[in-house]
Amino acid sequence: MKIIMKQVILRKIFATSVICMSLGASVSVCASELNSQSYVATNHLSKNVQDQSVIKNGDFHAGLDYWIVSNPNANNPALITENSKRYVKASNGENIHQFVALKPNTKYHFSYEVASGDGFPAKVEFGTLNQGEAFKMLQENTHSNNVWEKHEFTFTTPETENTYIIRFSSTGSGWATFRNIDIQSAEVPIEDTLLHVGVENNQAYIYLNLTKEQFNSKERFIVYLDGKYYFETYAGTAYYSSTEKIDEDSVKAYRDFKGKKGEKIEVYRVSGIPGESAENKQLIESLVVDQDLMTTNDKLTDAVKDIQVIGKKAIVTLDQQMFEQKNRLVISKNGSYLAETYAGTAYYASAKKENGVVQLTYDTSLLPGNILSVQLVGGKPGDVIYSNSFSQVLSTFEVK
């Protein structure tokens, strides 16, 4: 099988003229006629993959070129640069959108990273806007995570020709941020895009994307982190990792990691079976994390309102809004797991909601000197908490 080493062709875009039409009740849509000029930049993505990308300037390296801003006079959405990385921030219901050229009867893979403010979810809308017709929704996703998360979906276009548009919006009086937006044909060889990194549920992950045939084959695909074995797949089984079906034709294996700048990830094709030597391994792909993926979540520093002990009961009071979001809050005693909450559900503890807070009660024997703690932990209930798992102590209490 041919091995493709990775390089990216970034596109520098210059707008030449603008055509406007209406989208929705109050949104002005301007479709730009664009000329492009290419330059080469080194990266760990394949040229073939970038050429196949339908979205233009999805990482905003060329500012807002190719993108249509719903309220340009108010600079909303706005382009923001942090740590040399760019993203857009929309607020008060404003959005960015882009017309995309998709082939009929073709499966496409959509991916993007998103975060939103409390109480007002981010919205992603994909549909058609044909001449003389109103906008027709084909896919709508809402996201209430207040830290960056990567999301994906697939869509097969109908057999007729259409004009497609994808829109990334804030809602209500809230804000939403978007970055690393991409649409690719599912026909792109999976060999070119095996490795990805991202953040879900306050946890950084390494993703290994394989075709169903690759995943089920008797060929080892081994992932190394900073030169050390990390996980692998073989004959339909993932070792030291979890799996998730992407669509009918592909599977991803994934494992959490620290997500620190400079970490090097490699995937090799190896003969033999798991447990055997990997001396004759063949490098397929590598990437280096170019910025820290995980940082302290300052929005949750006030999530714990109170911790107290009454008799044999540990009582933890949480902010109700933080309790209902996709935050894995783990309660422990002397470092040992007691209970947790996630997305409005309490596990191994009773919950009582009142006046904007949630009171969790757990029956346990407590002695003077015992330490109760509440931590924000990466992942979701049922995920194993490894040394690489993200963890942020929110509050502690010493029993007197």
mmCIF file of C-alpha atoms in Angstrom:
data_model
loop_
_atom_site.group_PDB
_atom_site.id
_atom_site.type_symbol
_atom_site.label_atom_id
_atom_site.label_comp_id
_atom_site.label_asym_id
_atom_site.label_seq_id
_atom_site.Cartn_x
_atom_site.Cartn_y
_atom_site.Cartn_z
ATOM 1 C CA MET A 1 0.000 0.000 0.000
ATOM 2 C CA LYS A 2 1.363 3.419 -0.913
ATOM 3 C CA ILE A 3 2.534 5.595 1.959
ATOM 4 C CA ILE A 4 1.868 9.301 1.624
ATOM 5 C CA MET A 5 3.993 11.649 3.727
ATOM 6 C CA LYS A 6 2.206 14.813 4.679
ATOM 7 C CA GLN A 7 2.380 18.403 3.509
ATOM 8 C CA VAL A 8 -0.300 21.031 3.182
ATOM 9 C CA ILE A 9 -1.115 23.606 0.508
ATOM 10 C CA LEU A 10 -2.592 26.619 2.244
ATOM 11 C CA ARG A 11 -4.616 28.995 0.150
ATOM 12 C CA LYS A 12 -4.336 32.751 0.233
ATOM 13 C CA ILE A 13 -7.588 34.236 -0.998
ATOM 14 C CA PHE A 14 -8.467 37.646 -2.372
ATOM 15 C CA ALA A 15 -12.133 38.732 -2.795
ATOM 16 C CA THR A 16 -12.984 40.501 -6.034
ATOM 17 C CA SER A 17 -16.746 40.974 -6.032
ATOM 18 C CA VAL A 18 -19.783 40.323 -3.875
ATOM 19 C CA ILE A 19 -23.343 39.195 -4.597
ATOM 20 C CA CYS A 20 -26.006 39.417 -1.855
ATOM 21 C CA MET A 21 -29.181 37.462 -1.138
ATOM 22 C CA SER A 22 -31.397 36.708 1.844
ATOM 23 C CA LEU A 23 -31.012 33.813 4.282
ATOM 24 C CA GLY A 24 -33.540 33.409 7.059
ATOM 25 C CA ALA A 25 -35.602 36.204 8.582
ATOM 26 C CA SER A 26 -32.941 38.871 9.023
ATOM 27 C CA VAL A 27 -29.619 37.562 7.781
ATOM 28 C CA SER A 28 -27.919 39.109 4.769
ATOM 29 C CA VAL A 29 -25.955 36.561 2.761
ATOM 30 C CA CYS A 30 -23.175 37.711 0.463
ATOM 31 C CA ALA A 31 -21.631 35.196 -1.923
ATOM 32 C CA SER A 32 -18.165 36.222 -3.086
ATOM 33 C CA GLU A 33 -16.518 35.590 -6.414
ATOM 34 C CA LEU A 34 -12.941 34.780 -5.446
ATOM 35 C CA ASN A 35 -9.550 34.371 -7.021
ATOM 36 C CA SER A 36 -6.929 32.283 -5.218
ATOM 37 C CA GLN A 37 -3.181 32.293 -4.924
ATOM 38 C CA SER A 38 -1.334 29.341 -3.409
ATOM 39 C CA TYR A 39 1.728 29.075 -1.252
ATOM 40 C CA VAL A 40 3.319 26.083 0.482
ATOM 41 C CA ALA A 41 3.628 25.688 4.244
ATOM 42 C CA THR A 42 5.038 22.695 6.078
ATOM 43 C CA ASN A 43 2.600 20.784 8.237
ATOM 44 C CA HIS A 44 1.583 17.228 9.049
ATOM 45 C CA LEU A 45 -1.429 17.059 6.741
ATOM 46 C CA SER A 46 -1.332 15.638 3.273
ATOM 47 C CA LYS A 47 -1.523 17.839 0.195
ATOM 48 C CA ASN A 48 -4.076 15.412 -1.195
ATOM 49 C CA VAL A 49 -6.322 15.893 1.827
ATOM 50 C CA GLN A 50 -6.182 19.697 1.631
ATOM 51 C CA ASP A 51 -6.927 19.645 -2.087
ATOM 52 C CA GLN A 52 -10.010 17.528 -1.360
ATOM 53 C CA SER A 53 -11.327 19.902 1.320
ATOM 54 C CA VAL A 54 -14.586 21.564 0.303
ATOM 55 C CA ILE A 55 -14.440 24.336 2.912
ATOM 56 C CA LYS A 56 -12.137 27.216 2.048
ATOM 57 C CA ASN A 57 -10.011 28.810 4.774
ATOM 58 C CA GLY A 58 -11.518 26.609 7.483
ATOM 59 C CA ASP A 59 -8.700 27.447 9.907
ATOM 60 C CA PHE A 60 -9.017 31.201 9.239
ATOM 61 C CA HIS A 61 -5.321 31.482 8.362
ATOM 62 C CA ALA A 62 -6.376 33.966 5.653
ATOM 63 C CA GLY A 63 -8.582 35.985 7.987
ATOM 64 C CA LEU A 64 -12.237 35.898 6.958
ATOM 65 C CA ASP A 65 -11.619 35.395 3.236
ATOM 66 C CA TYR A 66 -14.244 33.085 1.685
ATOM 67 C CA TRP A 67 -16.462 33.571 4.771
ATOM 68 C CA ILE A 68 -19.597 35.713 4.846
ATOM 69 C CA VAL A 69 -20.175 37.705 8.030
ATOM 70 C CA SER A 70 -23.775 38.426 9.014
ATOM 71 C CA ASN A 71 -23.054 41.793 10.658
ATOM 72 C CA PRO A 72 -19.799 43.199 9.265
ATOM 73 C CA ASN A 73 -20.553 46.766 10.392
ATOM 74 C CA ALA A 74 -20.422 45.614 14.017
ATOM 75 C CA ASN A 75 -17.455 43.292 13.391
ATOM 76 C CA ASN A 76 -19.684 40.406 14.456
ATOM 77 C CA PRO A 77 -18.608 37.646 14.169
ATOM 78 C CA ALA A 78 -15.066 38.769 14.933
ATOM 79 C CA LEU A 79 -11.755 37.136 14.058
ATOM 80 C CA ILE A 80 -9.664 36.405 17.167
ATOM 81 C CA THR A 81 -6.036 35.291 17.396
ATOM 82 C CA GLU A 82 -4.731 33.474 20.483
ATOM 83 C CA ASN A 83 -1.379 31.696 20.723
ATOM 84 C CA SER A 84 -0.894 32.200 16.972
ATOM 85 C CA LYS A 85 -4.167 30.336 16.292
ATOM 86 C CA ARG A 86 -7.271 31.924 14.804
ATOM 87 C CA TYR A 87 -10.966 31.409 15.421
ATOM 88 C CA VAL A 88 -14.190 33.380 15.068
ATOM 89 C CA LYS A 89 -16.479 34.547 17.845
ATOM 90 C CA ALA A 90 -20.138 35.277 17.115
ATOM 91 C CA SER A 91 -22.563 36.854 19.585
ATOM 92 C CA ASN A 92 -26.185 37.960 19.892
ATOM 93 C CA GLY A 93 -27.457 35.620 17.184
ATOM 94 C CA GLU A 94 -24.932 36.595 14.493
ATOM 95 C CA ASN A 95 -23.163 34.031 12.306
ATOM 96 C CA ILE A 96 -20.621 33.251 9.622
ATOM 97 C CA HIS A 97 -21.489 31.119 6.625
ATOM 98 C CA GLN A 98 -20.035 29.821 3.392
ATOM 99 C CA PHE A 99 -21.418 28.413 0.153
ATOM 100 C CA VAL A 100 -19.917 24.995 -0.600
ATOM 101 C CA ALA A 101 -19.808 23.035 -3.858
ATOM 102 C CA LEU A 102 -20.875 19.435 -3.253
ATOM 103 C CA LYS A 103 -21.349 16.668 -5.803
ATOM 104 C CA PRO A 104 -24.713 14.878 -6.083
ATOM 105 C CA ASN A 105 -25.137 11.465 -4.444
ATOM 106 C CA THR A 106 -21.846 11.738 -2.544
ATOM 107 C CA LYS A 107 -21.052 11.157 1.124
ATOM 108 C CA TYR A 108 -19.245 13.986 2.918
ATOM 109 C CA HIS A 109 -17.579 14.181 6.307
ATOM 110 C CA PHE A 110 -18.054 17.426 8.279
ATOM 111 C CA SER A 111 -15.890 18.387 11.265
ATOM 112 C CA TYR A 112 -15.399 21.507 13.372
ATOM 113 C CA GLU A 113 -14.458 22.679 16.857
ATOM 114 C CA VAL A 114 -16.917 24.734 18.863
ATOM 115 C CA ALA A 115 -17.516 26.328 22.267
ATOM 116 C CA SER A 116 -20.410 28.429 23.559
ATOM 117 C CA GLY A 117 -21.496 30.576 26.477
ATOM 118 C CA ASP A 118 -23.704 29.456 29.342
ATOM 119 C CA GLY A 119 -27.410 29.175 28.574
ATOM 120 C CA PHE A 120 -27.202 29.917 24.846
ATOM 121 C CA PRO A 121 -25.982 27.040 22.642
ATOM 122 C CA ALA A 122 -23.923 27.356 19.493
ATOM 123 C CA LYS A 123 -25.745 26.291 16.342
ATOM 124 C CA VAL A 124 -24.447 24.672 13.147
ATOM 125 C CA GLU A 125 -26.827 24.564 10.169
ATOM 126 C CA PHE A 126 -26.296 22.891 6.809
ATOM 127 C CA GLY A 127 -28.751 23.048 3.933
ATOM 128 C CA THR A 128 -29.600 24.215 0.422
ATOM 129 C CA LEU A 129 -30.230 27.732 -0.852
ATOM 130 C CA ASN A 130 -31.200 27.307 -4.476
ATOM 131 C CA GLN A 131 -32.125 30.224 -6.712
ATOM 132 C CA GLY A 132 -35.735 31.263 -6.167
ATOM 133 C CA GLU A 133 -36.124 28.978 -3.134
ATOM 134 C CA ALA A 134 -36.037 29.503 0.619
ATOM 135 C CA PHE A 135 -33.288 27.991 2.741
ATOM 136 C CA LYS A 136 -33.935 24.257 3.272
ATOM 137 C CA MET A 137 -32.423 22.709 6.390
ATOM 138 C CA LEU A 138 -30.682 19.348 5.933
ATOM 139 C CA GLN A 139 -28.714 19.112 9.190
ATOM 140 C CA GLU A 140 -28.848 21.128 12.411
ATOM 141 C CA ASN A 141 -26.630 20.621 15.462
ATOM 142 C CA THR A 142 -26.586 22.583 18.727
ATOM 143 C CA HIS A 143 -23.733 22.542 21.243
ATOM 144 C CA SER A 144 -23.717 23.748 24.858
ATOM 145 C CA ASN A 145 -20.118 22.937 25.802
ATOM 146 C CA ASN A 146 -18.293 25.962 27.222
ATOM 147 C CA VAL A 147 -14.806 24.676 26.327
ATOM 148 C CA TRP A 148 -13.519 23.682 22.897
ATOM 149 C CA GLU A 149 -14.854 20.360 21.599
ATOM 150 C CA LYS A 150 -14.525 18.700 18.214
ATOM 151 C CA HIS A 151 -17.736 17.492 16.558
ATOM 152 C CA GLU A 152 -18.321 15.518 13.376
ATOM 153 C CA PHE A 153 -21.164 14.273 11.203
ATOM 154 C CA THR A 154 -21.598 12.693 7.776
ATOM 155 C CA PHE A 155 -24.155 13.521 5.099
ATOM 156 C CA THR A 156 -24.953 11.997 1.705
ATOM 157 C CA THR A 157 -26.149 14.537 -0.841
ATOM 158 C CA PRO A 158 -29.280 13.841 -2.927
ATOM 159 C CA GLU A 159 -29.036 12.945 -6.609
ATOM 160 C CA THR A 160 -30.076 16.427 -7.780
ATOM 161 C CA GLU A 161 -27.753 19.419 -8.159
ATOM 162 C CA ASN A 162 -28.102 21.999 -5.360
ATOM 163 C CA THR A 163 -26.492 25.133 -3.982
ATOM 164 C CA TYR A 164 -25.321 24.285 -0.459
ATOM 165 C CA ILE A 165 -24.542 26.565 2.454
ATOM 166 C CA ILE A 166 -23.205 25.914 5.957
ATOM 167 C CA ARG A 167 -23.758 28.382 8.775
ATOM 168 C CA PHE A 168 -22.133 28.699 12.227
ATOM 169 C CA SER A 169 -24.228 30.778 14.631
ATOM 170 C CA SER A 170 -24.536 32.138 18.121
ATOM 171 C CA THR A 171 -28.028 32.153 19.661
ATOM 172 C CA GLY A 172 -30.002 34.574 21.814
ATOM 173 C CA SER A 173 -27.788 36.969 23.741
ATOM 174 C CA GLY A 174 -24.994 34.412 24.050
ATOM 175 C CA TRP A 175 -21.703 33.847 22.239
ATOM 176 C CA ALA A 176 -20.228 30.993 20.219
ATOM 177 C CA THR A 177 -16.727 30.319 18.885
ATOM 178 C CA PHE A 178 -15.712 28.137 15.925
ATOM 179 C CA ARG A 179 -12.414 26.916 14.456
ATOM 180 C CA ASN A 180 -10.826 24.164 12.327
ATOM 181 C CA ILE A 181 -13.865 23.776 10.073
ATOM 182 C CA ASP A 182 -13.597 21.128 7.362
ATOM 183 C CA ILE A 183 -15.750 19.242 4.864
ATOM 184 C CA GLN A 184 -14.262 16.388 2.868
ATOM 185 C CA SER A 185 -15.583 13.769 0.541
ATOM 186 C CA ALA A 186 -15.718 10.373 2.209
ATOM 187 C CA GLU A 187 -14.008 9.141 -0.942
ATOM 188 C CA VAL A 188 -10.704 10.689 0.239
ATOM 189 C CA PRO A 189 -8.376 7.769 1.097
ATOM 190 C CA ILE A 190 -8.463 7.248 4.851
ATOM 191 C CA GLU A 191 -4.735 6.508 4.616
ATOM 192 C CA ASP A 192 -4.158 10.250 4.271
ATOM 193 C CA THR A 193 -5.909 11.261 7.486
ATOM 194 C CA LEU A 194 -5.276 8.546 10.036
ATOM 195 C CA LEU A 195 -4.259 10.720 12.979
ATOM 196 C CA HIS A 196 -6.199 13.520 14.611
ATOM 197 C CA VAL A 197 -6.221 15.153 18.020
ATOM 198 C CA GLY A 198 -9.089 16.963 19.684
ATOM 199 C CA VAL A 199 -10.943 17.759 22.880
ATOM 200 C CA GLU A 200 -14.226 16.234 24.013
ATOM 201 C CA ASN A 201 -15.830 16.547 27.436
ATOM 202 C CA ASN A 202 -12.863 18.440 28.896
ATOM 203 C CA GLN A 203 -10.401 15.769 27.748
ATOM 204 C CA ALA A 204 -7.738 15.699 25.024
ATOM 205 C CA TYR A 205 -7.762 12.593 22.796
ATOM 206 C CA ILE A 206 -5.676 10.958 20.089
ATOM 207 C CA TYR A 207 -7.899 9.595 17.302
ATOM 208 C CA LEU A 208 -6.866 6.874 14.857
ATOM 209 C CA ASN A 209 -9.326 6.824 11.941
ATOM 210 C CA LEU A 210 -9.422 3.590 9.942
ATOM 211 C CA THR A 211 -11.559 2.085 7.232
ATOM 212 C CA LYS A 212 -13.630 -0.881 8.321
ATOM 213 C CA GLU A 213 -11.332 -3.105 6.270
ATOM 214 C CA GLN A 214 -8.212 -1.717 7.954
ATOM 215 C CA PHE A 215 -9.713 -2.069 11.423
ATOM 216 C CA ASN A 216 -10.760 -5.685 10.828
ATOM 217 C CA SER A 217 -7.573 -6.709 9.018
ATOM 218 C CA LYS A 218 -4.875 -8.897 10.537
ATOM 219 C CA GLU A 219 -2.476 -6.014 10.294
ATOM 220 C CA ARG A 220 -1.367 -4.087 13.343
ATOM 221 C CA PHE A 221 -1.803 -0.316 13.376
ATOM 222 C CA ILE A 222 0.240 0.894 16.359
ATOM 223 C CA VAL A 223 0.175 4.428 17.757
ATOM 224 C CA TYR A 224 3.239 5.737 19.592
ATOM 225 C CA LEU A 225 3.279 8.796 21.850
ATOM 226 C CA ASP A 226 6.676 10.467 22.227
ATOM 227 C CA GLY A 227 8.373 7.312 21.001
ATOM 228 C CA LYS A 228 6.564 4.933 23.368
ATOM 229 C CA TYR A 229 3.852 2.367 22.573
ATOM 230 C CA TYR A 230 0.420 3.825 23.319
ATOM 231 C CA PHE A 231 -2.311 1.733 21.676
ATOM 232 C CA GLU A 232 -3.066 -0.386 18.622
ATOM 233 C CA THR A 233 -5.736 -2.166 16.577
ATOM 234 C CA TYR A 234 -5.680 -5.692 15.172
ATOM 235 C CA ALA A 235 -8.345 -7.983 13.682
ATOM 236 C CA GLY A 236 -11.298 -5.891 14.830
ATOM 237 C CA THR A 237 -10.014 -5.248 18.359
ATOM 238 C CA ALA A 238 -8.602 -2.062 19.878
ATOM 239 C CA TYR A 239 -5.931 -2.537 22.544
ATOM 240 C CA TYR A 240 -5.461 0.029 25.347
ATOM 241 C CA SER A 241 -8.038 2.246 23.649
ATOM 242 C CA SER A 242 -11.739 2.635 22.933
ATOM 243 C CA THR A 243 -13.569 2.544 19.606
ATOM 244 C CA GLU A 244 -16.438 4.386 17.995
ATOM 245 C CA LYS A 245 -18.149 3.813 14.674
ATOM 246 C CA ILE A 246 -17.837 6.916 12.466
ATOM 247 C CA ASP A 247 -20.121 5.635 9.706
ATOM 248 C CA GLU A 248 -20.835 2.388 7.866
ATOM 249 C CA ASP A 249 -17.355 2.335 6.349
ATOM 250 C CA SER A 250 -15.016 3.642 9.040
ATOM 251 C CA VAL A 251 -14.069 3.261 12.707
ATOM 252 C CA LYS A 252 -11.999 5.384 15.059
ATOM 253 C CA ALA A 253 -9.896 4.110 17.946
ATOM 254 C CA TYR A 254 -9.059 6.703 20.568
ATOM 255 C CA ARG A 255 -7.276 7.212 23.865
ATOM 256 C CA ASP A 256 -6.880 10.202 26.131
ATOM 257 C CA PHE A 257 -3.563 11.992 26.555
ATOM 258 C CA LYS A 258 -2.241 15.162 28.160
ATOM 259 C CA GLY A 259 -2.534 17.169 24.955
ATOM 260 C CA LYS A 260 0.591 19.230 25.605
ATOM 261 C CA LYS A 261 2.435 21.305 23.041
ATOM 262 C CA GLY A 262 5.336 19.371 21.500
ATOM 263 C CA GLU A 263 3.947 15.864 22.072
ATOM 264 C CA LYS A 264 4.730 13.691 19.046
ATOM 265 C CA ILE A 265 2.261 11.097 17.785
ATOM 266 C CA GLU A 266 3.105 8.434 15.197
ATOM 267 C CA VAL A 267 1.190 5.543 13.652
ATOM 268 C CA TYR A 268 2.989 2.516 12.219
ATOM 269 C CA ARG A 269 1.938 -0.484 10.176
ATOM 270 C CA VAL A 270 3.397 -3.597 11.808
ATOM 271 C CA SER A 271 3.336 -7.290 10.906
ATOM 272 C CA GLY A 272 2.636 -10.024 13.451
ATOM 273 C CA ILE A 273 0.140 -10.062 16.298
ATOM 274 C CA PRO A 274 -0.294 -7.954 19.455
ATOM 275 C CA GLY A 275 2.354 -8.767 22.034
ATOM 276 C CA GLU A 276 5.027 -9.590 19.474
ATOM 277 C CA SER A 277 8.034 -7.411 18.689
ATOM 278 C CA ALA A 278 7.423 -4.352 16.521
ATOM 279 C CA GLU A 279 10.958 -4.168 15.137
ATOM 280 C CA ASN A 280 9.974 -4.045 11.462
ATOM 281 C CA LYS A 281 7.424 -1.275 11.806
ATOM 282 C CA GLN A 282 6.644 1.024 8.885
ATOM 283 C CA LEU A 283 5.806 4.676 9.584
ATOM 284 C CA ILE A 284 2.558 5.798 7.959
ATOM 285 C CA GLU A 285 1.952 9.189 9.511
ATOM 286 C CA SER A 286 3.063 11.510 12.302
ATOM 287 C CA LEU A 287 2.031 14.797 13.850
ATOM 288 C CA VAL A 288 3.286 17.112 16.578
ATOM 289 C CA VAL A 289 0.841 18.938 18.857
ATOM 290 C CA ASP A 290 1.452 22.628 18.156
ATOM 291 C CA GLN A 291 -0.363 24.081 21.182
ATOM 292 C CA ASP A 292 -1.684 22.950 24.557
ATOM 293 C CA LEU A 293 -5.112 21.401 24.028
ATOM 294 C CA MET A 294 -6.157 21.433 27.677
ATOM 295 C CA THR A 295 -6.119 24.378 30.083
ATOM 296 C CA THR A 296 -7.763 25.104 33.411
ATOM 297 C CA ASN A 297 -11.500 25.720 33.044
ATOM 298 C CA ASP A 298 -11.905 29.010 34.898
ATOM 299 C CA LYS A 299 -15.678 28.963 34.384
ATOM 300 C CA LEU A 300 -15.996 26.057 36.823
ATOM 301 C CA THR A 301 -13.945 27.488 39.678
ATOM 302 C CA ASP A 302 -17.186 28.541 41.409
ATOM 303 C CA ALA A 303 -19.139 25.388 40.539
ATOM 304 C CA VAL A 304 -18.842 24.014 44.101
ATOM 305 C CA LYS A 305 -20.846 26.194 46.467
ATOM 306 C CA ASP A 306 -20.375 24.198 49.678
ATOM 307 C CA ILE A 307 -19.104 20.919 51.158
ATOM 308 C CA GLN A 308 -20.238 19.772 54.575
ATOM 309 C CA VAL A 309 -20.541 16.637 56.681
ATOM 310 C CA ILE A 310 -23.624 15.854 58.740
ATOM 311 C CA GLY A 311 -23.358 12.576 60.641
ATOM 312 C CA LYS A 312 -22.415 9.921 58.093
ATOM 313 C CA LYS A 313 -23.507 12.003 55.138
ATOM 314 C CA ALA A 314 -21.250 13.968 52.821
ATOM 315 C CA ILE A 315 -23.211 16.859 51.304
ATOM 316 C CA VAL A 316 -21.888 18.725 48.262
ATOM 317 C CA THR A 317 -23.723 21.744 46.855
ATOM 318 C CA LEU A 318 -23.160 22.574 43.168
ATOM 319 C CA ASP A 319 -24.229 25.389 40.887
ATOM 320 C CA GLN A 320 -27.234 23.970 38.994
ATOM 321 C CA GLN A 321 -26.160 25.301 35.598
ATOM 322 C CA MET A 322 -22.722 23.677 35.911
ATOM 323 C CA PHE A 323 -24.389 20.479 37.149
ATOM 324 C CA GLU A 324 -26.573 20.285 34.045
ATOM 325 C CA GLN A 325 -23.754 20.806 31.542
ATOM 326 C CA LYS A 326 -21.476 18.090 30.162
ATOM 327 C CA ASN A 327 -18.980 18.459 32.994
ATOM 328 C CA ARG A 328 -17.778 15.303 34.724
ATOM 329 C CA LEU A 329 -17.556 16.347 38.381
ATOM 330 C CA VAL A 330 -16.089 13.558 40.534
ATOM 331 C CA ILE A 331 -16.422 13.479 44.326
ATOM 332 C CA SER A 332 -13.744 11.508 46.176
ATOM 333 C CA LYS A 333 -12.647 10.696 49.727
ATOM 334 C CA ASN A 334 -8.897 10.560 50.332
ATOM 335 C CA GLY A 335 -8.455 10.149 46.580
ATOM 336 C CA SER A 336 -10.930 7.252 46.272
ATOM 337 C CA TYR A 337 -13.999 7.600 44.050
ATOM 338 C CA LEU A 338 -17.348 8.152 45.781
ATOM 339 C CA ALA A 339 -19.754 9.643 43.243
ATOM 340 C CA GLU A 340 -19.986 11.902 40.212
ATOM 341 C CA THR A 341 -22.285 14.076 38.115
ATOM 342 C CA TYR A 342 -22.557 14.584 34.362
ATOM 343 C CA ALA A 343 -25.074 16.390 32.154
ATOM 344 C CA GLY A 344 -27.682 16.778 34.888
ATOM 345 C CA THR A 345 -27.424 13.249 36.316
ATOM 346 C CA ALA A 346 -25.935 12.214 39.666
ATOM 347 C CA TYR A 347 -24.265 8.806 39.934
ATOM 348 C CA TYR A 348 -24.095 7.009 43.328
ATOM 349 C CA ALA A 349 -25.516 10.048 45.131
ATOM 350 C CA SER A 350 -28.969 11.543 45.628
ATOM 351 C CA ALA A 351 -29.635 14.971 44.121
ATOM 352 C CA LYS A 352 -32.002 17.742 45.201
ATOM 353 C CA LYS A 353 -32.469 20.905 43.107
ATOM 354 C CA GLU A 354 -33.496 24.155 44.740
ATOM 355 C CA ASN A 355 -32.969 27.881 44.084
ATOM 356 C CA GLY A 356 -30.326 27.472 41.392
ATOM 357 C CA VAL A 357 -28.204 24.907 43.210
ATOM 358 C CA VAL A 358 -28.105 21.113 43.430
ATOM 359 C CA GLN A 359 -27.444 19.373 46.740
ATOM 360 C CA LEU A 360 -25.762 15.972 46.439
ATOM 361 C CA THR A 361 -25.874 13.583 49.381
ATOM 362 C CA TYR A 362 -23.668 10.504 49.769
ATOM 363 C CA ASP A 363 -23.737 8.059 52.702
ATOM 364 C CA THR A 364 -20.225 7.147 53.851
ATOM 365 C CA SER A 365 -18.216 6.654 57.019
ATOM 366 C CA LEU A 366 -16.004 9.670 57.672
ATOM 367 C CA LEU A 367 -13.236 10.180 60.203
ATOM 368 C CA PRO A 368 -11.426 13.316 61.349
ATOM 369 C CA GLY A 369 -8.672 14.106 58.874
ATOM 370 C CA ASN A 370 -10.484 12.582 55.889
ATOM 371 C CA ILE A 371 -10.337 14.802 52.793
ATOM 372 C CA LEU A 372 -13.349 15.240 50.546
ATOM 373 C CA SER A 373 -12.665 16.746 47.131
ATOM 374 C CA VAL A 374 -14.561 17.678 43.982
ATOM 375 C CA GLN A 375 -12.663 17.527 40.697
ATOM 376 C CA LEU A 376 -13.456 18.333 37.090
ATOM 377 C CA VAL A 377 -12.290 15.206 35.236
ATOM 378 C CA GLY A 378 -12.020 14.711 31.495
ATOM 379 C CA GLY A 379 -14.343 12.309 29.698
ATOM 380 C CA LYS A 380 -17.741 11.021 30.724
ATOM 381 C CA PRO A 381 -19.157 8.523 33.258
ATOM 382 C CA GLY A 382 -17.740 5.043 32.720
ATOM 383 C CA ASP A 383 -14.459 6.263 31.252
ATOM 384 C CA VAL A 384 -11.403 5.006 33.111
ATOM 385 C CA ILE A 385 -9.484 7.794 34.849
ATOM 386 C CA TYR A 386 -5.851 7.374 33.776
ATOM 387 C CA SER A 387 -2.771 9.338 34.789
ATOM 388 C CA ASN A 388 -3.125 11.162 31.451
ATOM 389 C CA SER A 389 -6.733 12.145 32.143
ATOM 390 C CA PHE A 390 -7.400 15.838 32.616
ATOM 391 C CA SER A 391 -8.133 16.705 36.246
ATOM 392 C CA GLN A 392 -8.764 20.047 37.945
ATOM 393 C CA VAL A 393 -9.444 20.270 41.687
ATOM 394 C CA LEU A 394 -12.400 22.590 42.257
ATOM 395 C CA SER A 395 -12.803 22.314 46.029
ATOM 396 C CA THR A 396 -11.590 20.315 49.067
ATOM 397 C CA PHE A 397 -12.902 19.834 52.610
ATOM 398 C CA GLU A 398 -11.157 18.330 55.635
ATOM 399 C CA VAL A 399 -13.342 16.488 58.141
ATOM 400 C CA LYS A 400 -12.845 17.858 61.660
#
